[in-house]
PDB file of C-alpha atoms in Angstrom:
ATOM      1  CA  UNK A   1      -0.040  -0.007  -0.007  1.00 66.00           C
ATOM      2  CA  UNK A   2       1.005   3.613  -0.737  1.00 71.00           C
ATOM      3  CA  UNK A   3       0.292   6.764   1.199  1.00 74.00           C
ATOM      4  CA  UNK A   4      -1.170   9.634  -0.858  1.00 81.00           C
ATOM      5  CA  UNK A   5       1.497  12.220  -1.790  1.00 85.00           C
ATOM      6  CA  UNK A   6      -0.132  14.857   0.385  1.00 85.00           C
ATOM      7  CA  UNK A   7      -0.374  12.409   3.294  1.00 84.00           C
ATOM      8  CA  UNK A   8       3.266  11.418   2.762  1.00 86.00           C
ATOM      9  CA  UNK A   9       4.359  15.024   2.726  1.00 88.00           C
ATOM     10  CA  UNK A  10       2.626  15.768   6.007  1.00 88.00           C
ATOM     11  CA  UNK A  11       3.919  12.631   7.725  1.00 89.00           C
ATOM     12  CA  UNK A  12       7.484  13.190   6.440  1.00 90.00           C
ATOM     13  CA  UNK A  13       7.491  16.767   7.765  1.00 89.00           C
ATOM     14  CA  UNK A  14       6.277  15.503  11.192  1.00 89.00           C
ATOM     15  CA  UNK A  15       8.928  12.869  11.269  1.00 89.00           C
ATOM     16  CA  UNK A  16      11.700  15.270  10.323  1.00 92.00           C
ATOM     17  CA  UNK A  17      10.607  17.565  13.168  1.00 88.00           C
ATOM     18  CA  UNK A  18      11.364  14.734  15.628  1.00 89.00           C
ATOM     19  CA  UNK A  19      14.574  13.674  13.902  1.00 93.00           C
ATOM     20  CA  UNK A  20      16.162  17.092  14.080  1.00 92.00           C
ATOM     21  CA  UNK A  21      15.332  17.206  17.775  1.00 91.00           C
ATOM     22  CA  UNK A  22      17.337  14.024  18.538  1.00 92.00           C
ATOM     23  CA  UNK A  23      20.346  14.437  20.876  1.00 95.00           C
ATOM     24  CA  UNK A  24      23.640  15.089  19.168  1.00 95.00           C
ATOM     25  CA  UNK A  25      25.104  11.771  20.433  1.00 96.00           C
ATOM     26  CA  UNK A  26      22.219   9.743  18.930  1.00 96.00           C
ATOM     27  CA  UNK A  27      22.465  11.700  15.722  1.00 96.00           C
ATOM     28  CA  UNK A  28      26.148  11.024  15.399  1.00 97.00           C
ATOM     29  CA  UNK A  29      25.759   7.279  16.118  1.00 98.00           C
ATOM     30  CA  UNK A  30      23.030   6.950  13.494  1.00 98.00           C
ATOM     31  CA  UNK A  31      25.200   8.972  11.042  1.00 98.00           C
ATOM     32  CA  UNK A  32      28.182   6.657  11.530  1.00 98.00           C
ATOM     33  CA  UNK A  33      25.955   3.694  10.889  1.00 98.00           C
ATOM     34  CA  UNK A  34      24.628   5.171   7.687  1.00 98.00           C
ATOM     35  CA  UNK A  35      28.134   5.967   6.422  1.00 98.00           C
ATOM     36  CA  UNK A  36      29.125   2.282   7.192  1.00 98.00           C
ATOM     37  CA  UNK A  37      26.021   0.963   5.425  1.00 98.00           C
ATOM     38  CA  UNK A  38      26.765   2.868   2.246  1.00 98.00           C
ATOM     39  CA  UNK A  39      30.437   1.755   2.460  1.00 98.00           C
ATOM     40  CA  UNK A  40      29.448  -1.885   2.852  1.00 98.00           C
ATOM     41  CA  UNK A  41      27.275  -1.545  -0.252  1.00 98.00           C
ATOM     42  CA  UNK A  42      30.227  -0.006  -2.048  1.00 97.00           C
ATOM     43  CA  UNK A  43      32.488  -2.977  -1.092  1.00 97.00           C
ATOM     44  CA  UNK A  44      29.923  -5.504  -2.278  1.00 97.00           C
ATOM     45  CA  UNK A  45      29.170  -3.524  -5.402  1.00 97.00           C
ATOM     46  CA  UNK A  46      32.870  -3.365  -6.382  1.00 95.00           C
ATOM     47  CA  UNK A  47      33.301  -7.034  -5.921  1.00 95.00           C
ATOM     48  CA  UNK A  48      30.154  -7.732  -7.935  1.00 96.00           C
ATOM     49  CA  UNK A  49      31.359  -5.399 -10.692  1.00 93.00           C
ATOM     50  CA  UNK A  50      34.593  -7.463 -11.200  1.00 90.00           C
ATOM     51  CA  UNK A  51      32.415 -10.493 -12.008  1.00 89.00           C
ATOM     52  CA  UNK A  52      29.365  -8.952 -13.746  1.00 91.00           C
ATOM     53  CA  UNK A  53      30.412  -5.474 -14.846  1.00 93.00           C
ATOM     54  CA  UNK A  54      28.583  -2.185 -14.310  1.00 94.00           C
ATOM     55  CA  UNK A  55      25.219  -3.720 -14.375  1.00 96.00           C
ATOM     56  CA  UNK A  56      26.076  -5.940 -11.349  1.00 96.00           C
ATOM     57  CA  UNK A  57      27.525  -2.955  -9.545  1.00 96.00           C
ATOM     58  CA  UNK A  58      24.331  -0.956 -10.099  1.00 97.00           C
ATOM     59  CA  UNK A  59      22.182  -3.998  -9.051  1.00 97.00           C
ATOM     60  CA  UNK A  60      23.957  -4.487  -5.720  1.00 97.00           C
ATOM     61  CA  UNK A  61      24.543  -0.799  -4.546  1.00 97.00           C
ATOM     62  CA  UNK A  62      20.856  -0.066  -3.747  1.00 97.00           C
ATOM     63  CA  UNK A  63      21.104  -2.309  -0.735  1.00 97.00           C
ATOM     64  CA  UNK A  64      23.030   0.522   0.925  1.00 97.00           C
ATOM     65  CA  UNK A  65      20.074   2.812   1.000  1.00 97.00           C
ATOM     66  CA  UNK A  66      17.800  -0.101   1.919  1.00 97.00           C
ATOM     67  CA  UNK A  67      19.870  -0.640   5.037  1.00 97.00           C
ATOM     68  CA  UNK A  68      19.870   3.057   5.847  1.00 97.00           C
ATOM     69  CA  UNK A  69      16.077   3.377   5.603  1.00 96.00           C
ATOM     70  CA  UNK A  70      15.102   0.066   7.204  1.00 96.00           C
ATOM     71  CA  UNK A  71      17.836   0.397   9.837  1.00 94.00           C
ATOM     72  CA  UNK A  72      16.602   3.880  10.776  1.00 93.00           C
ATOM     73  CA  UNK A  73      20.003   5.602  10.398  1.00 96.00           C
ATOM     74  CA  UNK A  74      20.741   9.091   9.156  1.00 97.00           C
ATOM     75  CA  UNK A  75      22.321   9.757   5.753  1.00 98.00           C
ATOM     76  CA  UNK A  76      23.327  13.264   4.729  1.00 98.00           C
ATOM     77  CA  UNK A  77      22.284  12.942   1.053  1.00 98.00           C
ATOM     78  CA  UNK A  78      18.878  11.736   1.852  1.00 96.00           C
ATOM     79  CA  UNK A  79      18.551  14.332   4.535  1.00 97.00           C
ATOM     80  CA  UNK A  80      18.818  17.064   1.898  1.00 96.00           C
ATOM     81  CA  UNK A  81      15.117  16.458   1.522  1.00 95.00           C
ATOM     82  CA  UNK A  82      14.692  18.170   4.863  1.00 95.00           C
ATOM     83  CA  UNK A  83      14.135  21.370   2.789  1.00 94.00           C
ATOM     84  CA  UNK A  84      10.485  20.220   2.378  1.00 94.00           C
ATOM     85  CA  UNK A  85       9.667  20.658   6.074  1.00 94.00           C
ATOM     86  CA  UNK A  86      11.868  23.735   6.308  1.00 94.00           C
ATOM     87  CA  UNK A  87       9.787  25.402   3.493  1.00 93.00           C
ATOM     88  CA  UNK A  88       6.593  24.190   5.225  1.00 89.00           C
ATOM     89  CA  UNK A  89       7.747  25.785   8.511  1.00 90.00           C
ATOM     90  CA  UNK A  90       7.584  22.453  10.335  1.00 89.00           C
ATOM     91  CA  UNK A  91      11.275  22.534  10.964  1.00 90.00           C
ATOM     92  CA  UNK A  92      13.733  25.422  11.575  1.00 93.00           C
ATOM     93  CA  UNK A  93      16.423  25.937   8.981  1.00 94.00           C
ATOM     94  CA  UNK A  94      18.983  26.149  11.771  1.00 95.00           C
ATOM     95  CA  UNK A  95      17.914  22.735  13.163  1.00 94.00           C
ATOM     96  CA  UNK A  96      18.125  21.220   9.728  1.00 95.00           C
ATOM     97  CA  UNK A  97      21.543  22.723   9.114  1.00 96.00           C
ATOM     98  CA  UNK A  98      22.757  21.401  12.560  1.00 95.00           C
ATOM     99  CA  UNK A  99      21.581  17.948  11.578  1.00 96.00           C
ATOM    100  CA  UNK A 100      23.236  18.133   8.116  1.00 97.00           C
ATOM    101  CA  UNK A 101      26.566  19.088   9.665  1.00 97.00           C
ATOM    102  CA  UNK A 102      26.563  16.441  12.337  1.00 97.00           C
ATOM    103  CA  UNK A 103      25.347  13.702  10.055  1.00 98.00           C
ATOM    104  CA  UNK A 104      27.701  14.569   7.267  1.00 98.00           C
ATOM    105  CA  UNK A 105      30.759  14.316   9.611  1.00 98.00           C
ATOM    106  CA  UNK A 106      29.439  11.132  11.156  1.00 98.00           C
ATOM    107  CA  UNK A 107      28.864   9.592   7.651  1.00 98.00           C
ATOM    108  CA  UNK A 108      32.510  10.464   6.894  1.00 98.00           C
ATOM    109  CA  UNK A 109      33.659   8.574   9.997  1.00 98.00           C
ATOM    110  CA  UNK A 110      31.572   5.493   9.219  1.00 98.00           C
ATOM    111  CA  UNK A 111      32.542   5.281   5.586  1.00 98.00           C
ATOM    112  CA  UNK A 112      36.284   5.874   6.098  1.00 98.00           C
ATOM    113  CA  UNK A 113      36.343   3.355   8.973  1.00 98.00           C
ATOM    114  CA  UNK A 114      34.853   0.675   6.735  1.00 98.00           C
ATOM    115  CA  UNK A 115      37.407   1.555   4.030  1.00 98.00           C
ATOM    116  CA  UNK A 116      40.234   1.106   6.584  1.00 97.00           C
ATOM    117  CA  UNK A 117      38.924  -2.141   7.878  1.00 98.00           C
ATOM    118  CA  UNK A 118      38.232  -3.820   4.525  1.00 97.00           C
ATOM    119  CA  UNK A 119      41.585  -2.749   3.035  1.00 96.00           C
ATOM    120  CA  UNK A 120      43.384  -3.821   6.201  1.00 95.00           C
ATOM    121  CA  UNK A 121      41.845  -7.321   6.307  1.00 96.00           C
ATOM    122  CA  UNK A 122      42.481  -8.061   2.628  1.00 94.00           C
ATOM    123  CA  UNK A 123      38.904  -8.107   1.341  1.00 95.00           C
ATOM    124  CA  UNK A 124      39.813  -5.933  -1.654  1.00 95.00           C
ATOM    125  CA  UNK A 125      43.206  -7.510  -2.464  1.00 94.00           C
ATOM    126  CA  UNK A 126      41.810  -9.313  -5.419  1.00 92.00           C
ATOM    127  CA  UNK A 127      40.328  -6.241  -6.929  1.00 95.00           C
ATOM    128  CA  UNK A 128      42.917  -3.680  -5.757  1.00 95.00           C
ATOM    129  CA  UNK A 129      43.795  -2.411  -9.186  1.00 95.00           C
ATOM    130  CA  UNK A 130      40.118  -1.756 -10.033  1.00 95.00           C
ATOM    131  CA  UNK A 131      39.426  -0.167  -6.723  1.00 96.00           C
ATOM    132  CA  UNK A 132      42.460   2.201  -7.072  1.00 96.00           C
ATOM    133  CA  UNK A 133      41.399   3.042 -10.659  1.00 96.00           C
ATOM    134  CA  UNK A 134      37.947   3.875  -9.412  1.00 96.00           C
ATOM    135  CA  UNK A 135      39.237   6.150  -6.697  1.00 97.00           C
ATOM    136  CA  UNK A 136      41.715   7.850  -9.065  1.00 97.00           C
ATOM    137  CA  UNK A 137      39.062   8.438 -11.668  1.00 97.00           C
ATOM    138  CA  UNK A 138      36.756  10.175  -9.159  1.00 98.00           C
ATOM    139  CA  UNK A 139      39.612  12.289  -7.763  1.00 97.00           C
ATOM    140  CA  UNK A 140      40.588  13.512 -11.167  1.00 97.00           C
ATOM    141  CA  UNK A 141      37.146  14.764 -12.175  1.00 98.00           C
ATOM    142  CA  UNK A 142      37.059  18.496 -13.043  1.00 98.00           C
ATOM    143  CA  UNK A 143      35.055  20.638 -10.478  1.00 98.00           C
ATOM    144  CA  UNK A 144      32.135  21.298 -12.834  1.00 98.00           C
ATOM    145  CA  UNK A 145      31.790  17.750 -13.877  1.00 98.00           C
ATOM    146  CA  UNK A 146      31.897  16.446 -10.302  1.00 98.00           C
ATOM    147  CA  UNK A 147      29.364  19.178  -9.268  1.00 98.00           C
ATOM    148  CA  UNK A 148      26.812  18.370 -12.034  1.00 98.00           C
ATOM    149  CA  UNK A 149      27.114  14.615 -11.454  1.00 98.00           C
ATOM    150  CA  UNK A 150      26.458  15.273  -7.829  1.00 98.00           C
ATOM    151  CA  UNK A 151      23.290  17.228  -8.671  1.00 98.00           C
ATOM    152  CA  UNK A 152      21.938  14.448 -10.843  1.00 98.00           C
ATOM    153  CA  UNK A 153      22.912  11.869  -8.280  1.00 98.00           C
ATOM    154  CA  UNK A 154      21.167  13.257  -5.305  1.00 98.00           C
ATOM    155  CA  UNK A 155      18.009  14.258  -7.166  1.00 98.00           C
ATOM    156  CA  UNK A 156      17.687  10.509  -7.805  1.00 98.00           C
ATOM    157  CA  UNK A 157      18.679   9.492  -4.230  1.00 98.00           C
ATOM    158  CA  UNK A 158      16.164  11.855  -2.671  1.00 97.00           C
ATOM    159  CA  UNK A 159      13.569  10.629  -5.126  1.00 97.00           C
ATOM    160  CA  UNK A 160      14.389   7.087  -3.893  1.00 97.00           C
ATOM    161  CA  UNK A 161      13.945   8.251  -0.269  1.00 96.00           C
ATOM    162  CA  UNK A 162      10.625   9.955  -1.143  1.00 95.00           C
ATOM    163  CA  UNK A 163       9.309   6.852  -3.003  1.00 95.00           C
ATOM    164  CA  UNK A 164      10.389   4.602  -0.189  1.00 94.00           C
ATOM    165  CA  UNK A 165       8.600   6.838   2.375  1.00 93.00           C
ATOM    166  CA  UNK A 166       5.420   6.673   0.327  1.00 92.00           C
ATOM    167  CA  UNK A 167       5.424   2.829   0.661  1.00 92.00           C
ATOM    168  CA  UNK A 168       4.121   1.460   3.893  1.00 88.00           C
ATOM    169  CA  UNK A 169       5.725  -2.051   3.958  1.00 92.00           C
ATOM    170  CA  UNK A 170       9.446  -2.927   4.263  1.00 94.00           C
ATOM    171  CA  UNK A 171       9.246  -4.786   0.904  1.00 94.00           C
ATOM    172  CA  UNK A 172       7.560  -1.857  -0.692  1.00 93.00           C
ATOM    173  CA  UNK A 173      10.199   0.474   0.488  1.00 95.00           C
ATOM    174  CA  UNK A 174      13.013  -1.627  -0.931  1.00 96.00           C
ATOM    175  CA  UNK A 175      11.258  -2.073  -4.306  1.00 95.00           C
ATOM    176  CA  UNK A 176      10.524   1.664  -4.422  1.00 95.00           C
ATOM    177  CA  UNK A 177      14.005   2.875  -3.781  1.00 96.00           C
ATOM    178  CA  UNK A 178      15.804   0.405  -5.956  1.00 97.00           C
ATOM    179  CA  UNK A 179      15.118   1.898  -9.386  1.00 97.00           C
ATOM    180  CA  UNK A 180      16.493   5.443  -8.772  1.00 97.00           C
ATOM    181  CA  UNK A 181      19.608   4.119  -7.003  1.00 98.00           C
ATOM    182  CA  UNK A 182      20.198   1.549  -9.798  1.00 98.00           C
ATOM    183  CA  UNK A 183      19.959   4.380 -12.322  1.00 97.00           C
ATOM    184  CA  UNK A 184      22.429   6.797 -10.558  1.00 97.00           C
ATOM    185  CA  UNK A 185      25.047   4.071 -10.221  1.00 97.00           C
ATOM    186  CA  UNK A 186      24.659   2.847 -13.814  1.00 97.00           C
ATOM    187  CA  UNK A 187      24.912   6.417 -15.138  1.00 97.00           C
ATOM    188  CA  UNK A 188      28.091   7.117 -13.069  1.00 96.00           C
ATOM    189  CA  UNK A 189      26.718   9.998 -11.108  1.00 98.00           C
ATOM    190  CA  UNK A 190      28.623  11.102  -7.933  1.00 98.00           C
ATOM    191  CA  UNK A 191      27.502  10.450  -4.340  1.00 98.00           C
ATOM    192  CA  UNK A 192      29.549  12.239  -1.691  1.00 98.00           C
ATOM    193  CA  UNK A 193      28.987   9.596   1.064  1.00 98.00           C
ATOM    194  CA  UNK A 194      29.823   6.685  -1.286  1.00 98.00           C
ATOM    195  CA  UNK A 195      33.000   8.561  -2.345  1.00 98.00           C
ATOM    196  CA  UNK A 196      33.866   8.809   1.386  1.00 98.00           C
ATOM    197  CA  UNK A 197      34.405   5.066   1.008  1.00 98.00           C
ATOM    198  CA  UNK A 198      35.556   4.627  -2.599  1.00 98.00           C
ATOM    199  CA  UNK A 199      38.422   7.253  -2.541  1.00 98.00           C
ATOM    200  CA  UNK A 200      39.923   6.418   0.858  1.00 98.00           C
ATOM    201  CA  UNK A 201      39.882   2.786  -0.107  1.00 98.00           C
ATOM    202  CA  UNK A 202      41.965   3.652  -3.150  1.00 97.00           C
ATOM    203  CA  UNK A 203      44.302   5.772  -0.909  1.00 97.00           C
ATOM    204  CA  UNK A 204      44.809   2.938   1.567  1.00 97.00           C
ATOM    205  CA  UNK A 205      45.359   0.295  -1.174  1.00 96.00           C
ATOM    206  CA  UNK A 206      47.877   2.460  -3.126  1.00 94.00           C
ATOM    207  CA  UNK A 207      49.599   3.872  -0.076  1.00 93.00           C
ATOM    208  CA  UNK A 208      48.780   7.327  -1.514  1.00 86.00           C
ATOM    209  CA  UNK A 209      50.972   6.786  -4.585  1.00 89.00           C
ATOM    210  CA  UNK A 210      48.143   6.932  -7.162  1.00 92.00           C
ATOM    211  CA  UNK A 211      45.503   8.934  -5.298  1.00 95.00           C
ATOM    212  CA  UNK A 212      45.828  11.114  -2.224  1.00 95.00           C
ATOM    213  CA  UNK A 213      43.869  13.087   0.324  1.00 96.00           C
ATOM    214  CA  UNK A 214      44.138  16.185  -1.723  1.00 96.00           C
ATOM    215  CA  UNK A 215      42.291  14.406  -4.599  1.00 96.00           C
ATOM    216  CA  UNK A 216      39.757  13.185  -2.129  1.00 97.00           C
ATOM    217  CA  UNK A 217      38.811  16.602  -0.919  1.00 97.00           C
ATOM    218  CA  UNK A 218      38.919  18.114  -4.560  1.00 97.00           C
ATOM    219  CA  UNK A 219      36.248  15.486  -5.355  1.00 98.00           C
ATOM    220  CA  UNK A 220      34.312  15.863  -2.136  1.00 98.00           C
ATOM    221  CA  UNK A 221      33.721  19.560  -2.145  1.00 98.00           C
ATOM    222  CA  UNK A 222      32.013  19.869  -5.543  1.00 98.00           C
ATOM    223  CA  UNK A 223      30.073  16.574  -5.212  1.00 98.00           C
ATOM    224  CA  UNK A 224      28.765  17.565  -1.819  1.00 98.00           C
ATOM    225  CA  UNK A 225      27.645  20.941  -3.206  1.00 98.00           C
ATOM    226  CA  UNK A 226      26.045  19.219  -6.150  1.00 98.00           C
ATOM    227  CA  UNK A 227      24.301  16.680  -3.947  1.00 98.00           C
ATOM    228  CA  UNK A 228      22.848  19.510  -1.889  1.00 98.00           C
ATOM    229  CA  UNK A 229      21.550  21.306  -4.986  1.00 98.00           C
ATOM    230  CA  UNK A 230      19.999  18.142  -6.378  1.00 98.00           C
ATOM    231  CA  UNK A 231      18.332  16.978  -3.053  1.00 97.00           C
ATOM    232  CA  UNK A 232      17.188  20.406  -2.015  1.00 97.00           C
ATOM    233  CA  UNK A 233      15.862  21.103  -5.510  1.00 97.00           C
ATOM    234  CA  UNK A 234      13.622  17.992  -5.209  1.00 97.00           C
ATOM    235  CA  UNK A 235      12.536  19.268  -1.772  1.00 95.00           C
ATOM    236  CA  UNK A 236      11.386  22.531  -3.396  1.00 95.00           C
ATOM    237  CA  UNK A 237       9.457  20.662  -6.126  1.00 95.00           C
ATOM    238  CA  UNK A 238       7.707  18.362  -3.550  1.00 94.00           C
ATOM    239  CA  UNK A 239       6.817  21.337  -1.414  1.00 93.00           C
ATOM    240  CA  UNK A 240       5.304  23.102  -4.411  1.00 91.00           C
ATOM    241  CA  UNK A 241       3.312  20.028  -5.429  1.00 92.00           C
ATOM    242  CA  UNK A 242       2.369  18.411  -2.081  1.00 88.00           C
ATOM    243  CA  UNK A 243       3.173  20.928   0.729  1.00 80.00           C
ATOM    244  CA  UNK A 244       0.872  23.583   1.949  1.00 66.00           C
ATOM    245  CA  UNK A 245       1.108  25.522  -1.352  1.00 51.00           C
ATOM    246  CA  UNK A 246       0.240  22.473  -3.345  1.00 46.00           C
ATOM    247  CA  UNK A 247      -2.820  21.338  -1.398  1.00 48.00           C
TER     248      UNK A 247
END
């Protein structure tokens, strides 16, 4: 079963009001978990890609967002949709910004920790060359290219979050989110939290010889900005259609 879109907008706004009011400690723990969930999906997607190519990578990666949503954790990119309740005056912009910053930093910790652990225990040894190439490719993207790929990526990620929220059952949520995430991975768009795993993994595997932390941050800044534009842009559209103005 699905909620009506107006119903979903109202319930989403009410839920965000509670989420931004969580203690900082809880927010950070939930953010670390989400970063780790996305990183685990990245590990599995990379391994699948060596066997089945890009289609296999795109088929596996959506499980990351499924774990985030069903596990109740906090993901920065999905939380860009908080602009919907901010515009509807159900949530203060300052509270949303506080949540974004805390969750972003916590996502970084979770994703980098998984990158360190999986490279340290040898899980990626068999695909090290491909993992390093992926990291180097992302780190070498021009600013404008990384930004635009970030915009397109998070428009789809937040669409997946919205579609999953409209579904009432766990199975319905997974099915709903799967398509947009599959598309963003297949198209090669850029997701800042996923890159918090992919690029550090390449750094750890290469010892910094083929990709370094400077390249990581040169990718992370434009992709993060693009993700914010894409996600917040969808929030504006949803507010216009189904928020108070659209009722």
